[in-house]
Coordinates of C-alpha atoms and ligand atoms in Angstrom, one line a residue:
X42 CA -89.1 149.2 -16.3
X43 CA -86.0 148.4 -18.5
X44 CA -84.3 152.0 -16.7
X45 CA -84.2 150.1 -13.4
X46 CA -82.3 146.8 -14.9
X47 CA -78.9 146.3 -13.1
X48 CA -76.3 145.8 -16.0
X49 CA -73.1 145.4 -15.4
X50 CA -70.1 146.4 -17.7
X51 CA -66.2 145.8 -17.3
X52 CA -63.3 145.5 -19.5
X53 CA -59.4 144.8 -20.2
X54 CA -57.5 145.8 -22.9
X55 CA -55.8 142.6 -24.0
X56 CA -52.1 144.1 -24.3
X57 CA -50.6 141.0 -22.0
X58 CA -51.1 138.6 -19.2
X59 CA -53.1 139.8 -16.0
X60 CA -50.7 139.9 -13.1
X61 CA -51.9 140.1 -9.6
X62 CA -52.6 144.1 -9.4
X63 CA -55.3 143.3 -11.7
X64 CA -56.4 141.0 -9.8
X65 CA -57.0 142.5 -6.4
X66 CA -57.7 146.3 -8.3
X67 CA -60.5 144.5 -10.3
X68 CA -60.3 140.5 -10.9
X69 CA -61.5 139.3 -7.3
X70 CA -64.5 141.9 -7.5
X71 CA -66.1 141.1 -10.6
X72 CA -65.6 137.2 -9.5
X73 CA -67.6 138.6 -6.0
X74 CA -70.4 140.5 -8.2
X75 CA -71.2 137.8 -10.4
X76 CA -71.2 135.2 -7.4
X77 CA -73.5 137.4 -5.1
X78 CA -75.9 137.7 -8.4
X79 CA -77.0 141.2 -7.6
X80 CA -77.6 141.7 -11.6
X81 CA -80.0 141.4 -14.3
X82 CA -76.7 141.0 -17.0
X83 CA -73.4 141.0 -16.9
X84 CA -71.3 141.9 -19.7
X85 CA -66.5 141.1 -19.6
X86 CA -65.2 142.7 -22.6
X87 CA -61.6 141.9 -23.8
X88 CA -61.2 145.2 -25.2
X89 CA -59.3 144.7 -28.6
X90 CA -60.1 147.5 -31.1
X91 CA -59.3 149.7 -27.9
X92 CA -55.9 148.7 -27.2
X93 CA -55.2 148.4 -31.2
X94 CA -56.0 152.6 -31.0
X95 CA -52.5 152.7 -29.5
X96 CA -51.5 149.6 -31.3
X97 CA -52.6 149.5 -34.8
X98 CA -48.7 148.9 -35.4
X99 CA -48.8 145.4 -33.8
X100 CA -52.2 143.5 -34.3
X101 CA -49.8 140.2 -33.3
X102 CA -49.9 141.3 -29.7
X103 CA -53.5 142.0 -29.7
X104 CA -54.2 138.3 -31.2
X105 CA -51.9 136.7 -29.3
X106 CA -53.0 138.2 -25.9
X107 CA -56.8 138.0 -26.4
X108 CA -56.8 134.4 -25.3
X109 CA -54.0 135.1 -22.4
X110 CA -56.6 137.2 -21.0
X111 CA -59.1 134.7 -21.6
X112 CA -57.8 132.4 -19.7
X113 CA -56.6 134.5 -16.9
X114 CA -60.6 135.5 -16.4
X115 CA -61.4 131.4 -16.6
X116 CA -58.6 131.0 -14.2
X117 CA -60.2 133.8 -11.5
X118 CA -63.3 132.2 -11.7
X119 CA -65.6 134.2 -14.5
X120 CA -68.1 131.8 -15.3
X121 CA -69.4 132.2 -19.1
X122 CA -72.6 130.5 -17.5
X123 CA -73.8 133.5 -15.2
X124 CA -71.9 136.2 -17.2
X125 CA -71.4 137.1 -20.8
X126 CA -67.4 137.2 -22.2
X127 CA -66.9 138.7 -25.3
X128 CA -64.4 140.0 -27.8
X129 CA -65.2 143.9 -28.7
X130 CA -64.2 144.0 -32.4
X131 CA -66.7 141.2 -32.7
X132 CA -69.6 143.1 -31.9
X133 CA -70.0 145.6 -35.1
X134 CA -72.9 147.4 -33.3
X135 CA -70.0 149.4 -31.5
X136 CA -68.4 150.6 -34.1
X137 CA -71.4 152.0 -35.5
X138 CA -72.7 153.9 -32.4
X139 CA -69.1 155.6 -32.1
X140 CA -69.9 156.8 -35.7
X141 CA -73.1 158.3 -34.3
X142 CA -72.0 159.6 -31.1
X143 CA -69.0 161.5 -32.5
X144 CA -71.6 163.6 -34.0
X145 CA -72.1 164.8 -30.2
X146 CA -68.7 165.3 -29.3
X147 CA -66.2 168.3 -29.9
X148 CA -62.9 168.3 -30.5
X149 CA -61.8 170.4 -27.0
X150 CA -64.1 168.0 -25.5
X151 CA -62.1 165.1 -25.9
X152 CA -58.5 166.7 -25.5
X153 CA -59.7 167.9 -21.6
X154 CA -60.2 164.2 -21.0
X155 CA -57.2 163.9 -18.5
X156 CA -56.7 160.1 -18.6
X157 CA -55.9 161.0 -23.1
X158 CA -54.3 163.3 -21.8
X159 CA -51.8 161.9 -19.6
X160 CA -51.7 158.6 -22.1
X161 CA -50.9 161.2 -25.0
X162 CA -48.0 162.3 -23.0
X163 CA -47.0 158.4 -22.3
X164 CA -46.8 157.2 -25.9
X165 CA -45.2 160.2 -27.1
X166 CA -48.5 161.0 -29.4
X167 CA -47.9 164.8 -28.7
X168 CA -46.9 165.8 -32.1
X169 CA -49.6 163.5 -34.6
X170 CA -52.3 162.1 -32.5
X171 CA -53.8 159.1 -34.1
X172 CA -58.1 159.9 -34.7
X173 CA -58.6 156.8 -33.7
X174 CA -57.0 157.3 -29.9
X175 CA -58.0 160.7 -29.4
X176 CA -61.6 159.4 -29.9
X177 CA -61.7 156.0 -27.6
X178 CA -63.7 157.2 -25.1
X179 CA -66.4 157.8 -28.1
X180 CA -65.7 154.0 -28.7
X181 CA -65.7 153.1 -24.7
X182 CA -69.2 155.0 -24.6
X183 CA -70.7 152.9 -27.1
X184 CA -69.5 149.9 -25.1
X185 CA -71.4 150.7 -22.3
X186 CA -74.6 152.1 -23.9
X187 CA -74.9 149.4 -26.6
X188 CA -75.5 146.8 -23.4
X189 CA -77.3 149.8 -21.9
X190 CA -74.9 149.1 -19.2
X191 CA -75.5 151.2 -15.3
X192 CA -73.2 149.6 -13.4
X193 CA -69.3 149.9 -14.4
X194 CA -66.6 148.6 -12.2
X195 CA -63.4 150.7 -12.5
X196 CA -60.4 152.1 -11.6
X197 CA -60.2 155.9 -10.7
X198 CA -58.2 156.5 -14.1
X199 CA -61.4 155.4 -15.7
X200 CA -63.8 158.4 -14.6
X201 CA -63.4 160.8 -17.2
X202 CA -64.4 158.0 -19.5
X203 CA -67.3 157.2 -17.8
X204 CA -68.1 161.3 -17.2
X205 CA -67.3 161.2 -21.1
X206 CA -70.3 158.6 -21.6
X207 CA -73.1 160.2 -19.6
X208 CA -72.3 163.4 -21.1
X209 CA -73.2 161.6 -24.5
X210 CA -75.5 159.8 -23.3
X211 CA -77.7 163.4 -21.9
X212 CA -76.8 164.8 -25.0
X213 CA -78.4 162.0 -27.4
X214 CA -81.5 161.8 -25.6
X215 CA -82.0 165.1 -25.7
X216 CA -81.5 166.1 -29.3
X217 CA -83.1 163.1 -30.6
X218 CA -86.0 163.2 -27.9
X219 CA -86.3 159.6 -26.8
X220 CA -84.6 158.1 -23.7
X221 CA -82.7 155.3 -25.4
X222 CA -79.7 155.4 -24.1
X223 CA -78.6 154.6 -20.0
X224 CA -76.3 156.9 -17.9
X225 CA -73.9 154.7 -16.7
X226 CA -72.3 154.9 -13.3
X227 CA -68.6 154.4 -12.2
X228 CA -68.4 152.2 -9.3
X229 CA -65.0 152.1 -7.8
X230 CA -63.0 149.9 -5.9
X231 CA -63.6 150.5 -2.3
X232 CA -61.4 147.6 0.0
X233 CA -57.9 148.3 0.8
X234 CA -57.9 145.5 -1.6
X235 CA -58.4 148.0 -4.5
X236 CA -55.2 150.2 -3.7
X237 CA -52.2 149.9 -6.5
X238 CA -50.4 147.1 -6.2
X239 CA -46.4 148.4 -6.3
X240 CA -44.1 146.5 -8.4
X241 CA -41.8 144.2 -7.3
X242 CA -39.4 146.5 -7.1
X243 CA -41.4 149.2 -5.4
X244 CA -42.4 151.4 -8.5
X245 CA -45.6 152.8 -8.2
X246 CA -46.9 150.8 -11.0
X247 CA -46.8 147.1 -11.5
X248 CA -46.6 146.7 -15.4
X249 CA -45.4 144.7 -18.3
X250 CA -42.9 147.2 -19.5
X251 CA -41.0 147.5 -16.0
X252 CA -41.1 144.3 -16.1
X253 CA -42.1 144.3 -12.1
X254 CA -45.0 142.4 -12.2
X255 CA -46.6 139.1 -11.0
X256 CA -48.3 137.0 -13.1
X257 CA -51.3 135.1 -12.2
X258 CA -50.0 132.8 -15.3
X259 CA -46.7 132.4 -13.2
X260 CA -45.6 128.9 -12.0
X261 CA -44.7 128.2 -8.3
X262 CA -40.7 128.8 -8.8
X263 CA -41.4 131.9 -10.8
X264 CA -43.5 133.3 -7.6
X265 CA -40.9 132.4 -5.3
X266 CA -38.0 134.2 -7.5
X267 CA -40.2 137.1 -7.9
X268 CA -40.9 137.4 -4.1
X269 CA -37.3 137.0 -2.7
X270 CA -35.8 139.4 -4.8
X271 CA -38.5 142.3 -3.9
X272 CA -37.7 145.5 -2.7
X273 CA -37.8 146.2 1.2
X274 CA -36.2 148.1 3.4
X275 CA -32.7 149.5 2.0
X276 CA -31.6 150.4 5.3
X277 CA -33.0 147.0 7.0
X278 CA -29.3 145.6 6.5
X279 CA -28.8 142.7 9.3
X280 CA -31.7 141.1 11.3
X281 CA -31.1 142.8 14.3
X282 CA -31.8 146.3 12.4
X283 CA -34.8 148.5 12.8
X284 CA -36.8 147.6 9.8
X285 CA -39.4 150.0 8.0
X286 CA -42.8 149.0 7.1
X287 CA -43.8 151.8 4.6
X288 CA -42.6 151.7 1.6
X289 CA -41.6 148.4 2.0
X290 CA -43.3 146.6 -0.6
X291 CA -43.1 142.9 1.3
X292 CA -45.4 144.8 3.9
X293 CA -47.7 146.0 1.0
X294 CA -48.2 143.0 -0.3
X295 CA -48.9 141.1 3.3
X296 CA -51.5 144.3 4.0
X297 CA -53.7 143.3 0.8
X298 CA -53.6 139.3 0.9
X299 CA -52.4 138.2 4.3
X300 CA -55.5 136.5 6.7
X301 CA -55.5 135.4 9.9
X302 CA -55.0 131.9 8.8
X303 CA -51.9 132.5 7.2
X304 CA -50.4 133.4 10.3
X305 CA -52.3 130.1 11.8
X306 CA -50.7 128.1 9.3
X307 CA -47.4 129.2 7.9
X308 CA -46.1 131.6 10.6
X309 CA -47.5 130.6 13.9
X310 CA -45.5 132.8 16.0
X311 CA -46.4 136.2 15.1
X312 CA -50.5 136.5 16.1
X313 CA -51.4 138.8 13.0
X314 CA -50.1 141.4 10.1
X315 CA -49.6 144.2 13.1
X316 CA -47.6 142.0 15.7
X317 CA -45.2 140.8 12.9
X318 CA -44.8 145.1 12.2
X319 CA -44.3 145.6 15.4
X320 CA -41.2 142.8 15.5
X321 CA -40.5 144.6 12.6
X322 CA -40.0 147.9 13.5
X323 CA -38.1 146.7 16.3
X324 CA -35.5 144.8 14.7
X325 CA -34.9 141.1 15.0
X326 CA -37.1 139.8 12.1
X327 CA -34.9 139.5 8.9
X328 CA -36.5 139.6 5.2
X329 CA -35.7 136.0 4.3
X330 CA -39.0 135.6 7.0
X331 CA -41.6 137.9 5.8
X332 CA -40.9 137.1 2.3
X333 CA -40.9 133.4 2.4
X334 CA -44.6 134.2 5.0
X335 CA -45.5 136.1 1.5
X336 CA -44.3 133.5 -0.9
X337 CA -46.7 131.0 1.5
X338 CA -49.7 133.5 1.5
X339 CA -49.6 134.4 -2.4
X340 CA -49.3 130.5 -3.0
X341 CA -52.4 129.7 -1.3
X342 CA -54.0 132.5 -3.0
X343 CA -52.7 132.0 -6.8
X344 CA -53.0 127.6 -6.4
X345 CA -56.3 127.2 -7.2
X346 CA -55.8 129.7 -10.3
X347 CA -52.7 128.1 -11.5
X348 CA -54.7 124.5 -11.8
X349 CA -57.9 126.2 -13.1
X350 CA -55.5 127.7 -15.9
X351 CA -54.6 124.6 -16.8
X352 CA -57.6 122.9 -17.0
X353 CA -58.2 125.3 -20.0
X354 CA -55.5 125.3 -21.5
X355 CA -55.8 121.8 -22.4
X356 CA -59.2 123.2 -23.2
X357 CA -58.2 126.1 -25.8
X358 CA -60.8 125.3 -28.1
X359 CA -63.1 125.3 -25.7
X360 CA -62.4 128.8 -25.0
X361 CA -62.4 130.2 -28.1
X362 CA -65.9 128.3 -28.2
X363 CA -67.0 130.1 -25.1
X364 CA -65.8 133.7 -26.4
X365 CA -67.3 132.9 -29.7
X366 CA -70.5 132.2 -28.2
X367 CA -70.2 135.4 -25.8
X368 CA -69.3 137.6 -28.7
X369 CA -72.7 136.3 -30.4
X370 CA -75.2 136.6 -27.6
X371 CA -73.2 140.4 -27.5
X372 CA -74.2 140.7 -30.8
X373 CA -77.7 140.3 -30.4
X374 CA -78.0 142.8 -27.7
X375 CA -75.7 145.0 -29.0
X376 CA -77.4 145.2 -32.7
X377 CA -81.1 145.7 -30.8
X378 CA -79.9 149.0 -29.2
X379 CA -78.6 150.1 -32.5
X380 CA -82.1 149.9 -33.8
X381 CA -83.2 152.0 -30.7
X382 CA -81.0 154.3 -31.6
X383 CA -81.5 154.2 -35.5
X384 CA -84.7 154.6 -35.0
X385 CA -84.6 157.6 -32.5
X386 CA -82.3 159.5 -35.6
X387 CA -84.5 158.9 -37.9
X388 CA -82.5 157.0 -40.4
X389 CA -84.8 154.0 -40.5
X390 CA -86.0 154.7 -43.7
X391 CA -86.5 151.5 -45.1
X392 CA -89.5 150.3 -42.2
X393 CA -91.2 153.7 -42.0
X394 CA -93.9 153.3 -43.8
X395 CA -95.0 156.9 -43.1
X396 CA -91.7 158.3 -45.0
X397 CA -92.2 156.6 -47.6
X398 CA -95.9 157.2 -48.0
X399 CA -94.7 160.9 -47.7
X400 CA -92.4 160.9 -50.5
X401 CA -95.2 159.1 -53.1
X402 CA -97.7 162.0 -52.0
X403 CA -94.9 164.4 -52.7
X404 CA -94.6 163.2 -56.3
X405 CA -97.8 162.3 -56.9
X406 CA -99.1 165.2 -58.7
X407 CA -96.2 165.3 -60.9
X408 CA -97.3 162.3 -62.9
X409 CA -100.9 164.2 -63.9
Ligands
LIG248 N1 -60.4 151.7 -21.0 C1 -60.5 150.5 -20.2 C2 -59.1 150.2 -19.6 O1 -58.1 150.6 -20.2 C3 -61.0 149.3 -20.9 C4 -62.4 149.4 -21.4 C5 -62.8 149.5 -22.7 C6 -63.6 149.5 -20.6 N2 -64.2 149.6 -22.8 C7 -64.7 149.7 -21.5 C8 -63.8 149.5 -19.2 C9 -66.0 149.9 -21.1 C10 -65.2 149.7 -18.8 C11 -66.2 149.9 -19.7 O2 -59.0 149.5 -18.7

């Protein structure tokens, strides 16, 4: 049965460079799920006529950032040869579904959708909305049910897109009478790996515009910069002071990528994460420490990216092969379910024979 396939789904909007939050909250996953093979297909989308809903302005960033992101998924370890990477304004199919599936969709509907909500607020749409970004999550459902998609990886923030898509999906296959489409399901994060990465300097958010982030483009130097200026403890002023461990986003970080071998190999004399918290606490370990522990830990982790990275970007052309060749195969799929659903409306005029059979009968007694 087709309704049993696994198919998985994911997607970035290529606005910039994939820092580290991105890459424990989703990166390291998908990398798991395509390694473990648990799938029938698996489908990376770098989301461009999305993030051009709240950037139709400046298509430059879009087209420059496209192969950033790229190459950041290369770098990871996304393998085009096990999983399918592809470029969403590529795949007309999409576009023509959301035509479709807006038909299903009221205007209250989509101004409940919290997450629009919220991002309404954010870009300061509040007065004009643009059609095109009230709407996305018509466009984000057609991403999912044109690769008939079940499976989608996300962030919390994502639900009411994905509640968004079943709704349309229940709704289709009712008033057209044919099970076409999927229901897709949010999968979330579940690891402490997944919580939100803080910024540098202990915002909630870790993001281009605070300009708090960590790239996984960054060079070695960069990192180390980045690390010793974070924010800790304010009130941790000399080595001997009490230090706290909440809040302070040095601890954070260690609690999401620090292993036992770490403390093996760069900081032999604390046994684990809790015994260097515990020193902590108690006063006698200074900052300089735990941050150059972290600069050790997130070098081990962010190595083997950096060099991957630059095998391809030596490679570009190769990549824009590999997204090119992605974007096709998307294509194909993509294009087969609008058929399906084509067909299900009705407007397939041109192959049903019976319609057109219909119509001569119709006239036929007209020419006597
Ligand atoms: N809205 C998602 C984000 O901002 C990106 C996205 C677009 C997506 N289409 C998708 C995610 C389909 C999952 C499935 O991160």
């Amino acid at each position: 049965m087709e309704n049993q396939k696994k198919i998985i789904l994911t997607g970035d909007r290529p606005t910039g460079r994939l820092h580290i939050g991105h890459y424990v909250g989703s990166l390291k996953n998908r990398v798991l799920l395509q390694n473990k093979g648990d799938f029938d297909e698996m489908y990376v989308m770098i989301a461009d006529a999305q993030a051009l809903t709240d950037n139709y302005d400046n298509p430059g960033k879009i087209r420059e950032n496209i192969i950033e992101v790229a190459l950041d998924y290369l770098s990871v370890g996304l393998d085009p040869k096990k999983i399918t990477i592809f470029v969403q304004s590529q795949v007309s199919a999409l576009t023509e579904l959301t035509f479709f599936y807006s038909n299903l969709v009221t205007l209250a509907r989509l101004k409940r959708n919290p997450t629009v909500k919220s991002e309404i607020t954010m870009r300061g749409f509040e007065e004009s909305i643009p059609v095109g970004f009230l709407t996305y999550p018509i466009s984000q459902t057609a991403d999912i049910t044109a690769f008939k998609a079940n499976i989608i990886p996300v962030g919390i923030d994502q639900l009411p897109m994905i509640e968004q898509a079943r709704e349309i999906v229940r709704s289709f296959n009712k008033i057209y009478n044919k099970e076409v489409l999927v229901e897709p399901e949010a999968v979330l994060p579940t690891t402490k790996e997944a919580l939100r990465l803080p910024g540098i300097d202990g915002n909630q958010k870790m993001s281009k515009s605070l300009g708090n982030g960590i790239y996984l483009a960054d060079d070695s130097k960069t990192v180390k910069e980045k690390v010793m200026s974070m924010y800790t403890d304010p009130d941790h002023i000399h080595v001997t002071d009490p230090g706290k461990v909440e809040g302070n986003t040095v601890f954070t970080y260690l609690d999401v990528f620090a292993t036992k071998e770490d403390f093996t190999n760069f900081l032999r004399e604390y046994e684990n994460l809790d015994a260097l918290k515990a020193a902590y606490k108690k006063g006698g370990v200074g900052d300089v420490l735990i941050k150059k522990f972290l600069y050790n830990v997130l070098e081990r982790e962010l190595t083997p990216i950096r060099e991957k990275r630059k095998y391809y970007e030596s490679h570009i052309d190769e990549v824009y092969k590999m997204l090119e060749e992605g974007s096709n195969k998307a294509k194909e799929k993509a294009n087969k379910t609008l058929e399906e659903v084509k067909d299900a409306m009705r407007i397939n005029y041109f192959k049903d024979i019976d319609l057109i059979n219909k119509h001569i009968n119709k006239y036929k007694n007209h020419e006597d």
